[in-house]
Amino acid sequence: MKYAFPENFWWGSACSATQTEGESQGSGKGLSIWDHWFAAEPNRFHNGVGPQNTSTFYQHWKADIQLLKQLNHNSFRTSISWARLIPDGVGEVNQEAVAFYNQVIDELLAQGVTPFITLFHFDMPMAMQEIGGWENRDVVAAYARYAETCFELFGDRVMHWFTFNEPIVPVEGGYLYDFHYPNVVDFRRAATVAYHTVLAHAQAVRAFRAGHFAGEIGIVLNLTPSYPRSQNPADVKAAHHCDLLFNRSFLDPVLRGEYPADLVAMLKAHDQLPACLPEDSALIADGKIDLLGINYYQPRRVKCRDTAINPQAPFMPEWFFDSYEMPGRKMNPYRGWEIYEPGIYDILINLRDNYGNPRCFISENGMGVENEQRFIENGQINDQYRIDFISEHLKWLHKGISEGCNCLGYHMWTFIDNWSWCNAYKNRYGFIQLDLTTQQRTIKKSGEWFAETSLNNSFDK
Ligand code: BGP
């Protein structure tokens, strides 16, 4: 069967500044929380590999953009590093960074690859973290100024902006589950961070609209459909709570301009609401987006709790649910994530039916695999598993589009194998293999498959 996609469908991949640029301590860049945390606790990072030398895009951007072209990308998402552009978070702009991002954007355009630019991908400048990070409203204002600076510097050429990538991840990692700096475990502080991130997003959208910049502005959210173990009302309720906490906490403000009433009620009942100012709701209403990026890796399967809550333990999302391991689920054992292709379709249908069918695209989907060298045949990684992963997801995406969903493209995570935060280079996601010693780049079989698919705007299966 042939799966053909709409005209001008976006085919590409995504990455982020911290994970690819390297040169994290030079060229005028300020430190981010990642540089600081690695210096303090290198043991937290797989094989002690930190953010200094990630994939050397800062040196090899020109050759790498050639490779993008070779993969027939018509679009590509990366992020601007706030700490590189404005080393102290506020104040002076680093001209070397301006020159670097200008070159990258210009070269992408020259090669016919549309740049999609994210403004914040987990990388808080350390100077901003030192004054409280997202817990401090001054940082919200500083972020809005940084966003405006980016629109002014690059907005004549960048037509697709994203305020945040997966804004819930720094909330979960940094303030609940101890996998990002500052390793706080405190729900109310987490809720404040999430709330201020939404305000920061809305401020940036306001600045974008007020400046009448060309193009469009959106956000990238990791949406994890919540599936209950059964239709028992207790399980269904657990799934509803997860949906409120992990999806709708960002999805509703950016698409509907307000928070779900049940989420607010739920946090209020547990005395976890952040401090709100009267003018906040008008600001949030102004944060409605033009384009939604959807990152989809895995579903969330839940059931109602089997055990009573320990009243001494910190208040956590898990007070409302237990994770459920569905028998027979398909796993990516390297990352420990379930692979469930219909999830992509369920997300799109939910957006179509409950959110007015917004303009959206899949901004990340991917499969991290360990020790891929074992699949080398004639000098190339034969990653048939990745081709199967992509094509099975694309089938469901195709079904969504054929049923009217407004999905405009598909970007893979990622282009060249890159640095996965605390997992460093453990799991490889790229279309292109990276030799960490020589920095040599070699296209994998999936890269060739994707180039072909993008060229034909279709694939057969
Ligand atoms: C997403 C992030 C990416 C990327 C990817 C893969 O959540 O937007 O930055 O890293 O996941 O996950 P990981 O690197 O943790 O394996």
Coordinates of C-alpha atoms and ligand atoms in Angstrom, one line a residue:
M1 CA 0.0 0.0 0.0
K2 CA 1.2 3.5 -0.8
Y3 CA 1.0 6.2 1.9
A4 CA 1.0 9.6 0.3
F5 CA 1.2 12.9 2.3
P6 CA -0.3 16.3 1.6
E7 CA 1.5 18.7 -0.6
N8 CA 4.2 20.8 1.2
F9 CA 4.3 18.3 4.1
W10 CA 7.2 19.2 6.4
W11 CA 9.8 16.4 6.4
G12 CA 12.7 17.0 8.7
S13 CA 14.2 16.5 12.1
A14 CA 14.7 18.3 15.4
C15 CA 17.6 18.9 17.8
S16 CA 18.6 21.5 20.4
A17 CA 21.4 23.9 21.0
T18 CA 22.8 22.2 24.2
Q19 CA 22.6 18.8 22.7
T20 CA 24.5 19.6 19.5
E21 CA 26.5 22.8 19.5
G22 CA 29.3 21.9 21.9
E23 CA 31.5 24.9 22.6
S24 CA 29.6 25.4 25.8
Q25 CA 32.4 27.2 27.6
G26 CA 33.8 29.5 24.9
S27 CA 32.9 32.0 22.2
G28 CA 31.4 34.3 24.8
K29 CA 28.7 31.9 25.9
G30 CA 27.4 32.2 29.5
L31 CA 27.0 29.0 31.6
S32 CA 23.7 27.2 31.6
I33 CA 22.3 25.0 34.4
W34 CA 23.8 22.0 32.4
D35 CA 27.3 23.4 32.5
H36 CA 27.0 24.1 36.2
W37 CA 25.4 20.8 37.1
F38 CA 28.0 18.8 35.2
A39 CA 30.8 20.6 36.9
A40 CA 29.2 19.9 40.3
E41 CA 28.1 16.3 39.8
P42 CA 29.7 14.7 36.7
N43 CA 28.6 11.3 38.1
R44 CA 25.0 12.1 37.2
F45 CA 25.9 11.9 33.5
H46 CA 26.4 8.6 31.6
N47 CA 30.1 7.8 31.4
G48 CA 30.8 11.2 32.8
V49 CA 30.2 12.9 29.4
G50 CA 29.0 16.5 29.8
P51 CA 27.8 19.3 27.6
Q52 CA 31.1 20.7 26.5
N53 CA 31.7 18.9 23.2
T54 CA 28.3 17.8 22.1
S55 CA 28.3 16.8 18.4
T56 CA 30.4 19.9 17.5
F57 CA 27.7 21.7 15.5
Y58 CA 29.3 25.0 16.4
Q59 CA 32.3 24.0 14.3
H60 CA 30.6 21.8 11.7
W61 CA 27.3 23.6 11.0
K62 CA 28.1 24.1 7.3
A63 CA 28.9 20.5 6.5
D64 CA 26.0 19.4 8.7
I65 CA 23.5 21.5 6.8
Q66 CA 24.8 19.8 3.7
L67 CA 23.9 16.5 5.3
L68 CA 20.4 17.8 6.1
K69 CA 20.1 18.6 2.4
Q70 CA 21.3 15.1 1.5
L71 CA 18.5 13.7 3.7
N72 CA 16.1 15.8 1.7
H73 CA 14.9 17.8 4.7
N74 CA 12.7 20.6 3.7
S75 CA 12.6 21.8 7.4
F76 CA 14.7 21.5 10.5
R77 CA 14.2 22.5 14.1
T78 CA 16.9 23.6 16.4
S79 CA 17.0 26.0 19.4
I80 CA 18.8 29.2 20.2
S81 CA 20.8 29.0 23.4
W82 CA 19.7 31.9 25.7
A83 CA 23.0 31.7 27.6
R84 CA 25.0 31.9 24.3
L85 CA 23.0 34.9 23.0
I86 CA 22.7 36.8 26.3
P87 CA 25.4 35.4 28.6
D88 CA 23.9 36.9 31.8
G89 CA 20.3 36.2 30.8
V90 CA 19.7 39.9 30.6
G91 CA 21.8 42.8 29.2
E92 CA 24.5 42.5 26.7
V93 CA 24.0 40.5 23.5
N94 CA 27.0 38.3 22.5
Q95 CA 27.9 39.3 19.0
E96 CA 29.7 36.0 18.2
A97 CA 26.4 34.2 19.0
V98 CA 24.5 36.6 16.7
A99 CA 27.0 35.8 13.9
F100 CA 26.8 32.1 14.5
Y101 CA 23.0 31.9 14.4
N102 CA 22.9 34.2 11.4
Q103 CA 25.2 31.9 9.5
V104 CA 23.1 28.9 10.4
I105 CA 19.8 30.4 9.5
D106 CA 21.2 31.9 6.2
E107 CA 22.8 28.6 5.2
L108 CA 19.6 26.6 6.0
L109 CA 17.6 29.0 3.8
A110 CA 20.3 28.9 1.0
Q111 CA 19.9 25.1 1.0
G112 CA 16.1 25.2 0.9
V113 CA 15.7 24.0 4.5
T114 CA 13.1 26.0 6.4
P115 CA 14.4 26.8 9.9
F116 CA 12.1 26.2 12.8
I117 CA 13.5 27.9 15.9
T118 CA 12.8 27.0 19.6
L119 CA 13.7 29.7 22.2
F120 CA 14.1 27.5 25.2
H121 CA 15.0 23.8 25.3
F122 CA 15.7 22.9 28.9
D123 CA 18.7 25.3 29.1
M124 CA 18.2 27.9 31.7
P125 CA 21.1 30.4 31.9
M126 CA 22.9 29.9 35.2
A127 CA 22.7 33.6 36.0
M128 CA 18.9 33.3 35.8
Q129 CA 18.8 30.1 37.9
E130 CA 20.8 31.9 40.6
I131 CA 18.0 34.3 41.1
G132 CA 15.4 31.5 41.3
G133 CA 14.9 30.4 37.7
W134 CA 11.2 30.0 36.7
E135 CA 10.2 30.5 40.3
N136 CA 11.0 34.2 40.0
R137 CA 8.8 36.5 37.9
D138 CA 11.8 38.6 37.0
V139 CA 13.0 35.6 35.0
V140 CA 9.7 35.6 33.1
A141 CA 10.3 39.2 32.2
A142 CA 13.9 38.4 31.2
Y143 CA 12.8 35.6 29.0
A144 CA 10.3 37.8 27.3
R145 CA 13.1 40.3 26.5
Y146 CA 15.3 37.5 25.2
A147 CA 12.5 36.3 23.0
E148 CA 11.9 39.8 21.6
T149 CA 15.7 40.1 20.9
C150 CA 15.5 36.9 18.9
F151 CA 12.5 38.2 16.9
E152 CA 14.3 41.4 16.2
L153 CA 17.6 39.7 15.2
F154 CA 16.3 36.8 13.2
G155 CA 12.6 37.4 12.6
D156 CA 13.2 38.7 9.1
R157 CA 14.1 35.1 8.1
V158 CA 12.7 32.8 10.7
M159 CA 9.0 32.2 10.0
H160 CA 8.3 29.4 12.6
W161 CA 9.0 30.2 16.2
F162 CA 8.5 28.0 19.3
T163 CA 8.6 29.5 22.7
F164 CA 9.4 26.3 24.5
N165 CA 10.2 22.7 23.9
E166 CA 8.4 20.3 26.3
P167 CA 8.0 22.9 29.1
I168 CA 6.8 20.2 31.5
V169 CA 10.1 18.4 31.4
P170 CA 12.1 21.0 33.5
V171 CA 9.1 21.0 35.9
E172 CA 9.2 17.2 36.3
G173 CA 13.0 16.9 36.1
G174 CA 14.0 19.9 38.2
Y175 CA 11.2 20.1 40.8
L176 CA 9.6 16.7 41.2
Y177 CA 11.6 13.7 40.0
D178 CA 15.2 14.6 40.4
F179 CA 16.5 14.2 36.8
H180 CA 17.3 17.9 36.1
Y181 CA 19.0 20.6 38.0
P182 CA 18.1 22.1 40.6
N183 CA 16.9 18.6 41.9
V184 CA 14.2 20.0 44.0
V185 CA 11.3 17.7 45.1
D186 CA 8.4 20.1 45.9
F187 CA 5.1 20.1 44.2
R188 CA 4.1 23.7 45.0
R189 CA 7.4 24.9 43.6
A190 CA 6.9 22.7 40.6
A191 CA 3.4 24.2 40.1
T192 CA 4.9 27.7 40.3
V193 CA 7.6 26.8 37.7
A194 CA 4.9 25.4 35.4
Y195 CA 2.7 28.5 35.9
H196 CA 5.5 31.0 35.3
T197 CA 6.5 29.1 32.2
V198 CA 3.1 29.6 30.8
L199 CA 3.3 33.3 31.6
A200 CA 6.7 33.5 29.9
H201 CA 5.2 31.8 26.9
A202 CA 2.3 34.2 26.8
Q203 CA 4.6 37.2 27.2
A204 CA 6.7 36.1 24.2
V205 CA 3.5 35.6 22.1
R206 CA 2.4 39.1 23.1
A207 CA 5.8 40.5 22.1
F208 CA 5.6 38.7 18.8
R209 CA 2.1 40.0 18.0
A210 CA 2.9 43.5 19.2
G211 CA 6.0 43.7 17.0
H212 CA 4.0 42.5 13.9
F213 CA 6.7 40.0 13.0
A214 CA 6.1 37.9 9.9
G215 CA 5.4 34.2 10.3
E216 CA 3.9 32.2 13.1
I217 CA 4.5 31.3 16.7
G218 CA 3.8 28.2 18.6
I219 CA 5.1 25.8 21.3
V220 CA 6.3 22.2 21.3
L221 CA 4.6 20.0 23.9
N222 CA 5.2 16.3 24.7
L223 CA 1.8 14.8 24.7
T224 CA 1.4 11.5 26.4
P225 CA -2.1 10.0 25.9
S226 CA -3.2 8.5 29.2
Y227 CA -4.8 5.1 28.9
P228 CA -6.6 3.6 31.9
R229 CA -6.0 -0.1 32.7
S230 CA -9.7 -0.8 32.4
Q231 CA -13.0 1.0 32.1
N232 CA -13.5 0.7 35.9
P233 CA -14.4 4.3 37.0
A234 CA -11.5 4.3 39.4
D235 CA -9.0 3.6 36.6
V236 CA -10.7 6.1 34.3
K237 CA -10.4 8.7 37.0
A238 CA -6.7 8.0 37.5
A239 CA -6.2 8.5 33.7
H240 CA -8.2 11.7 33.8
H241 CA -6.0 13.1 36.6
C242 CA -2.9 12.3 34.6
D243 CA -4.2 14.0 31.5
L244 CA -4.9 17.1 33.6
L245 CA -1.5 17.1 35.2
F246 CA 0.7 16.1 32.4
N247 CA -1.0 17.2 29.2
R248 CA -3.7 19.7 29.8
S249 CA -1.6 21.8 32.2
F250 CA 0.1 23.2 29.1
L251 CA -2.3 22.2 26.3
D252 CA -5.3 24.1 27.6
P253 CA -3.6 27.5 28.2
V254 CA -1.9 27.5 24.8
L255 CA -4.9 26.4 22.8
R256 CA -7.8 27.6 24.8
G257 CA -6.2 30.5 26.7
E258 CA -7.1 29.2 30.1
Y259 CA -6.5 26.4 32.6
P260 CA -9.0 23.5 33.0
A261 CA -11.2 24.2 35.9
D262 CA -10.8 20.6 37.3
L263 CA -7.0 21.0 37.4
V264 CA -7.3 24.3 39.3
A265 CA -9.8 22.7 41.7
M266 CA -7.6 19.6 42.2
L267 CA -4.5 21.7 43.1
K268 CA -6.6 24.0 45.3
A269 CA -8.0 21.1 47.2
H270 CA -4.4 20.0 48.1
D271 CA -3.2 23.6 48.7
Q272 CA -0.7 23.5 45.9
L273 CA -1.8 26.4 43.7
P274 CA 0.9 29.0 42.7
A275 CA 0.5 32.6 43.6
C276 CA -1.6 34.4 40.8
L277 CA -1.9 38.1 40.0
P278 CA -5.2 39.6 38.8
E279 CA -3.6 40.5 35.4
D280 CA -2.4 36.9 34.7
S281 CA -5.6 35.5 33.2
A282 CA -5.6 38.2 30.4
L283 CA -2.0 37.4 29.7
I284 CA -2.6 33.7 29.5
A285 CA -5.6 34.4 27.1
D286 CA -3.2 36.3 24.9
G287 CA -0.8 33.3 24.7
K288 CA -2.9 31.4 22.2
I289 CA -0.7 29.9 19.5
D290 CA -0.7 29.6 15.7
L291 CA 1.0 26.2 15.5
L292 CA 1.4 23.3 17.9
G293 CA 4.5 21.0 17.8
I294 CA 3.7 17.6 19.2
N295 CA 6.5 15.4 20.6
Y296 CA 5.3 11.8 20.9
Y297 CA 7.5 9.0 22.2
Q298 CA 5.3 6.9 24.5
P299 CA 1.9 6.5 26.0
R300 CA 1.1 6.6 29.7
R301 CA -0.7 3.7 31.1
V302 CA -2.3 4.0 34.5
K303 CA -4.6 2.4 37.1
C304 CA -6.0 3.6 40.3
R305 CA -3.7 3.3 43.3
D306 CA -3.5 0.0 45.0
T307 CA -2.0 1.3 48.2
A308 CA -2.8 4.1 50.7
I309 CA -0.7 7.3 50.5
N310 CA 2.0 7.8 53.0
P311 CA 1.0 11.1 54.6
Q312 CA 4.6 11.8 55.5
A313 CA 5.8 11.6 51.9
P314 CA 5.9 14.7 49.7
F315 CA 2.8 15.5 47.7
M316 CA 3.3 14.1 44.2
P317 CA 1.3 13.5 41.0
E318 CA 1.4 9.8 42.0
W319 CA -1.1 10.5 44.8
F320 CA -3.7 10.2 42.0
F321 CA -2.5 7.1 40.1
D322 CA -0.2 4.1 39.8
S323 CA 1.6 3.2 36.6
Y324 CA 0.3 0.2 34.8
E325 CA 2.4 -2.3 32.9
M326 CA 0.1 -3.6 30.2
P327 CA 0.9 -7.3 29.5
G328 CA 2.3 -7.7 26.0
R329 CA 3.2 -4.1 25.5
K330 CA 6.0 -3.4 23.0
M331 CA 9.1 -1.9 24.6
N332 CA 12.1 0.0 23.5
P333 CA 14.3 -1.7 26.2
Y334 CA 17.2 0.8 25.9
R335 CA 15.1 3.8 26.9
G336 CA 12.6 1.8 28.8
W337 CA 9.7 3.4 26.9
E338 CA 6.7 1.6 25.4
I339 CA 6.3 1.9 21.7
Y340 CA 2.6 2.4 20.8
E341 CA 2.1 3.7 17.3
P342 CA -1.7 4.4 17.5
G343 CA -1.0 7.0 20.2
I344 CA 0.0 9.5 17.5
Y345 CA -3.5 9.0 16.0
D346 CA -5.2 9.4 19.3
I347 CA -3.5 12.6 20.0
L348 CA -4.5 14.1 16.6
I349 CA -8.1 13.0 17.0
N350 CA -8.3 14.5 20.5
L351 CA -7.0 17.8 19.1
R352 CA -9.5 17.6 16.2
D353 CA -12.5 16.9 18.3
N354 CA -11.7 18.8 21.5
Y355 CA -9.5 21.7 20.6
G356 CA -10.8 22.9 17.2
N357 CA -8.4 21.0 15.0
P358 CA -5.4 23.3 15.4
R359 CA -2.5 23.6 12.9
C360 CA 0.0 21.1 14.2
F361 CA 2.8 18.8 13.3
I362 CA 4.8 16.0 14.8
S363 CA 7.9 17.8 16.1
E364 CA 9.6 14.8 17.6
N365 CA 9.3 11.1 17.5
G366 CA 12.1 8.7 17.7
M367 CA 13.9 5.6 19.0
G368 CA 17.1 5.6 21.1
V369 CA 19.1 2.5 20.7
E370 CA 22.3 1.4 22.5
N371 CA 25.4 0.1 20.9
E372 CA 24.3 0.5 17.3
Q373 CA 27.7 -0.5 16.0
R374 CA 26.6 -4.1 16.2
F375 CA 24.3 -3.4 13.3
I376 CA 27.1 -2.2 10.9
E377 CA 27.0 -3.9 7.5
N378 CA 29.5 -2.7 4.9
G379 CA 30.4 0.3 6.9
Q380 CA 26.8 1.5 7.5
I381 CA 24.4 1.0 10.4
N382 CA 21.5 -1.0 9.1
D383 CA 18.8 0.3 11.5
Q384 CA 15.8 -1.5 10.0
Y385 CA 14.1 -1.3 13.5
R386 CA 14.1 2.5 13.1
I387 CA 12.6 2.4 9.6
D388 CA 9.9 0.1 11.0
F389 CA 9.4 2.5 14.0
I390 CA 9.0 5.5 11.7
S391 CA 6.8 3.9 9.0
E392 CA 4.4 2.4 11.6
H393 CA 4.0 5.8 13.2
L394 CA 3.6 7.4 9.8
K395 CA 0.8 5.0 9.0
W396 CA -1.2 6.2 12.0
L397 CA -0.4 9.8 11.2
H398 CA -1.6 9.2 7.7
K399 CA -4.9 7.8 9.0
G400 CA -5.3 10.9 11.2
I401 CA -4.8 13.2 8.2
S402 CA -7.2 11.2 6.1
E403 CA -9.8 11.7 8.8
G404 CA -9.3 15.5 8.7
C405 CA -6.6 16.2 11.3
N406 CA -4.6 19.3 10.5
C407 CA -1.2 17.8 10.8
L408 CA 1.3 19.5 8.6
G409 CA 4.5 17.6 9.0
Y410 CA 6.7 15.0 10.6
H411 CA 10.1 15.7 12.3
M412 CA 12.2 13.0 13.7
W413 CA 14.4 13.1 16.8
T414 CA 17.1 13.4 15.5
F415 CA 19.4 14.3 12.7
I416 CA 23.0 13.4 13.9
D417 CA 23.3 11.2 17.1
N418 CA 23.4 13.8 19.9
W419 CA 23.9 14.2 23.6
S420 CA 20.9 13.0 25.6
W421 CA 21.2 15.0 28.8
C422 CA 22.0 12.6 31.6
N423 CA 22.1 9.7 29.2
A424 CA 24.8 11.5 27.2
Y425 CA 25.6 9.3 24.2
K426 CA 24.2 6.1 25.6
N427 CA 21.2 5.8 23.3
R428 CA 21.6 6.9 19.7
Y429 CA 18.6 8.5 17.9
G430 CA 20.1 9.9 14.7
F431 CA 19.6 9.4 11.0
I432 CA 23.4 9.9 11.0
Q433 CA 25.9 8.0 13.1
L434 CA 28.4 10.1 15.0
D435 CA 31.9 8.7 15.8
L436 CA 32.7 10.4 19.0
T437 CA 36.4 10.1 18.6
T438 CA 36.8 11.3 15.0
Q439 CA 33.5 13.3 14.8
Q440 CA 32.9 11.6 11.5
R441 CA 29.3 11.5 10.3
T442 CA 27.9 8.4 8.4
I443 CA 24.4 8.2 7.1
K444 CA 22.5 5.2 8.5
K445 CA 20.0 3.1 6.5
S446 CA 17.1 5.0 8.1
G447 CA 18.6 8.3 6.8
E448 CA 18.5 6.9 3.3
W449 CA 14.9 5.7 3.8
F450 CA 13.8 9.0 5.1
A451 CA 15.5 10.9 2.2
E452 CA 13.6 8.7 -0.2
T453 CA 10.3 9.2 1.6
S454 CA 10.7 12.9 1.8
L455 CA 11.6 13.1 -1.9
N456 CA 8.5 11.1 -2.9
N457 CA 6.3 12.6 -0.3
S458 CA 5.1 9.0 0.2
F459 CA 6.3 5.5 1.1
D460 CA 5.1 2.0 0.3
K461 CA 4.5 -0.7 2.8
Ligands
BGP1 C1 12.7 14.8 24.3 C2 13.6 16.0 24.2 C3 14.8 15.9 23.5 C4 15.4 14.5 23.5 C5 14.4 13.4 23.4 C6 14.9 12.0 23.6 O1 12.0 14.7 25.5 O2 12.9 17.1 23.6 O3 15.7 16.9 24.0 O4 16.5 14.3 24.3 O5 13.3 13.6 24.2 O6 15.0 11.7 25.0 P1 16.3 11.3 25.7 O7 17.4 12.1 25.1 O8 16.0 11.6 27.1 O9 16.5 9.8 25.5

